[in-house]
Amino acid sequence: MNQSQGGNPFGRLVEFARPHKTGYIVSVVLAVLGVAFGIVPYFATARMTIELLSGNQDLSFYMVWCLISGGCFVLKAILMGISTRASHEATFEVLSEARRKIASKLTRVPMGYILNTPSGQLKNGMVERIEQLEVPLAHVIPEMTSNLLVPIAIIIYLFILDWRMALVSLITIPVGMMCYMGMMKEYPKKYGEVVKAGNHMSATTVEYIGGIEVIKAFNQSANSYQKYSDAVEDNASYAVNWMKSVQLYKSMLVTIWPSVLVCVLPIGCVLYRNGSLSVPAFVTCIVLSLGIITPILNAMNFTDSISQMKSVVGELCAVLDEKELDRPETPVSIHSSNIVLENVSFSYESEKPLLKNINLSIPENSITAFVGPSGGGKSTITKLIAGFWDVTNGTVKLDGTDIRKIPLSQLMDNIAYISQDNYLFDETVLENIRMGKPSATDEEVYQAARDCGCYDFILNLENGFHTVVGGAGGHLSGGERQRIAIARAVLKNAPIVILDEATAYIDAENEALIQEAMAKVIAGKTVLMIAHRLSTITDADKIVVVKDGQIVDEGIHEELLDSCMLYQEMWKAHTDTKDEA
């Protein structure tokens, strides 16, 4: 995307539409022709009226002009239909590309942006907001263009016919324009408030639906529904109150603009009586003046669509202009999975530092466990290694290479990340596991499931490996989802495995199965493990104690029990809990 267009939403929209400009050009040309044919009946009416007043009683004459009018009306309908189809075909291609660009962009921005942006806002932007470009792109471009060009052509013809009557036919336009200006007063501010209220309603709706289980469990239905209801009410109120405030101007506008005959008839009569205006010219001016305002009113009806387009493209560009993780495209040579952090500090945007001067060496084929109080920075360290963020200061190196110099896809190929909240797509079990290695055969997927001990439970599902897991894996239990996520990691077979409290929310029975499955994942790998149960990491090659964004100590279990007071306290709390259980 051309960054030079960053401050100009319409310029950015042109960038989106440029690959499909042929479709829009065809649409505009056909729309102009369609509206032009729609004006022919006005000329026909003027012509027949003039002949009728002159005493022409030739029925065939009137029949010919009626047929011409009817034929032009049909041609207008056909041309406008083809124009609309052409503009819609181009528009839906643009919308498709816009959604793909947003989806692609989200894979390249830091995870902090994703985490700090409400999911409802992202969903609303990619689905509803982009969909709102359909009317501006598919209708405004051809229809507004044609609706403005044709009145201009009529006005030019009227000036050729009689400049005085041409000016008279335009009197209502500046008067109506004053009403239009009153209607548009504070329009950007008001429209922005409506958009903001709509976005808030969408985010609140997603939050309400997503949290319905918690709402019911804690009997918060009334409070949560009230929050949702208030958002819906605010959204409606903004729009309704705005419409009320401009209703008078709107009513005056649609009354004054079409009232061209109020001026054309009396002034035309005066000019006719003075002998300076012929009957044919007078009649033609009367009929054609009626064809000026309707297209202009139709064009003005797109005002909201144009503002909507500007707002949506602005939001779209805000995402597309978000700072990306700076990664090269050319793969580098990686021969080992040794990881080194040198003087690493990290903070997200203007927030306080999350990590301060971290120095750590993680040898290849070793198990390194991170422990410490919640919020101390354990997950942040592993996510920096996984490339989810860029460090603020210092470097993270893989096999001696700064990971910022490694293409993101290559880095991801070297890392399998398993968290406590792994996401499953609304696909079959087979396809969810295959995401670990898209080129894998069915048999390779089955073998990965066998290796991590979940083959049998998958076969017992309703349709076995072809069972659709539902949105976010909602048709499966937490343990089942986690075991499928582990099978996905087994299939990926990456040299580095990151386990971010992978068994935090799993019951004892499933934990034993998952621990056994993870043993298959980590065999012969470089493992980074965050665990809330210290008993599971006592055999780690290195335990790193993290607190307040700093490494307090590191060593093996026995060494830390002797030298690290924080680790001693954590171990005592862990063993006391086990004794109580």
PDB file of N, CA and C in Angstrom, residues 197 201 231-241:
ATOM      1  N   ALA A 197     -20.468   5.299  18.213  1.00  0.00           N
ATOM      2  CA  ALA A 197     -21.509   4.580  18.951  1.00  0.00           C
ATOM      3  C   ALA A 197     -21.765   3.209  18.333  1.00  0.00           C
ATOM      4  N   MET A 201     -21.222  -0.373  20.148  1.00  0.00           N
ATOM      5  CA  MET A 201     -22.299  -1.360  20.218  1.00  0.00           C
ATOM      6  C   MET A 201     -21.822  -2.718  19.711  1.00  0.00           C
ATOM      7  N   ALA A 231     -25.634   0.297  25.252  1.00  0.00           N
ATOM      8  CA  ALA A 231     -24.865   0.513  24.021  1.00  0.00           C
ATOM      9  C   ALA A 231     -25.791   0.563  22.810  1.00  0.00           C
ATOM     10  N   VAL A 232     -26.775  -0.334  22.776  1.00  0.00           N
ATOM     11  CA  VAL A 232     -27.742  -0.341  21.673  1.00  0.00           C
ATOM     12  C   VAL A 232     -28.574   0.944  21.683  1.00  0.00           C
ATOM     13  N   GLU A 233     -29.002   1.353  22.878  1.00  0.00           N
ATOM     14  CA  GLU A 233     -29.817   2.565  23.015  1.00  0.00           C
ATOM     15  C   GLU A 233     -29.025   3.802  22.597  1.00  0.00           C
ATOM     16  N   ASP A 234     -27.749   3.877  23.011  1.00  0.00           N
ATOM     17  CA  ASP A 234     -26.909   5.008  22.634  1.00  0.00           C
ATOM     18  C   ASP A 234     -26.733   5.076  21.118  1.00  0.00           C
ATOM     19  N   ASN A 235     -26.538   3.913  20.507  1.00  0.00           N
ATOM     20  CA  ASN A 235     -26.358   3.872  19.055  1.00  0.00           C
ATOM     21  C   ASN A 235     -27.599   4.419  18.346  1.00  0.00           C
ATOM     22  N   ALA A 236     -28.765   3.999  18.807  1.00  0.00           N
ATOM     23  CA  ALA A 236     -30.013   4.472  18.188  1.00  0.00           C
ATOM     24  C   ALA A 236     -30.244   5.959  18.480  1.00  0.00           C
ATOM     25  N   SER A 237     -29.955   6.366  19.721  1.00  0.00           N
ATOM     26  CA  SER A 237     -30.220   7.748  20.128  1.00  0.00           C
ATOM     27  C   SER A 237     -29.391   8.750  19.328  1.00  0.00           C
ATOM     28  N   TYR A 238     -28.102   8.427  19.125  1.00  0.00           N
ATOM     29  CA  TYR A 238     -27.254   9.337  18.355  1.00  0.00           C
ATOM     30  C   TYR A 238     -27.848   9.599  16.980  1.00  0.00           C
ATOM     31  N   ALA A 239     -28.260   8.514  16.303  1.00  0.00           N
ATOM     32  CA  ALA A 239     -28.786   8.658  14.946  1.00  0.00           C
ATOM     33  C   ALA A 239     -30.119   9.404  14.943  1.00  0.00           C
ATOM     34  N   VAL A 240     -31.012   9.017  15.851  1.00  0.00           N
ATOM     35  CA  VAL A 240     -32.343   9.631  15.885  1.00  0.00           C
ATOM     36  C   VAL A 240     -32.256  11.116  16.238  1.00  0.00           C
ATOM     37  N   ASN A 241     -31.461  11.445  17.256  1.00  0.00           N
ATOM     38  CA  ASN A 241     -31.337  12.845  17.661  1.00  0.00           C
ATOM     39  C   ASN A 241     -30.716  13.701  16.556  1.00  0.00           C
TER      40      ASN A 241
END
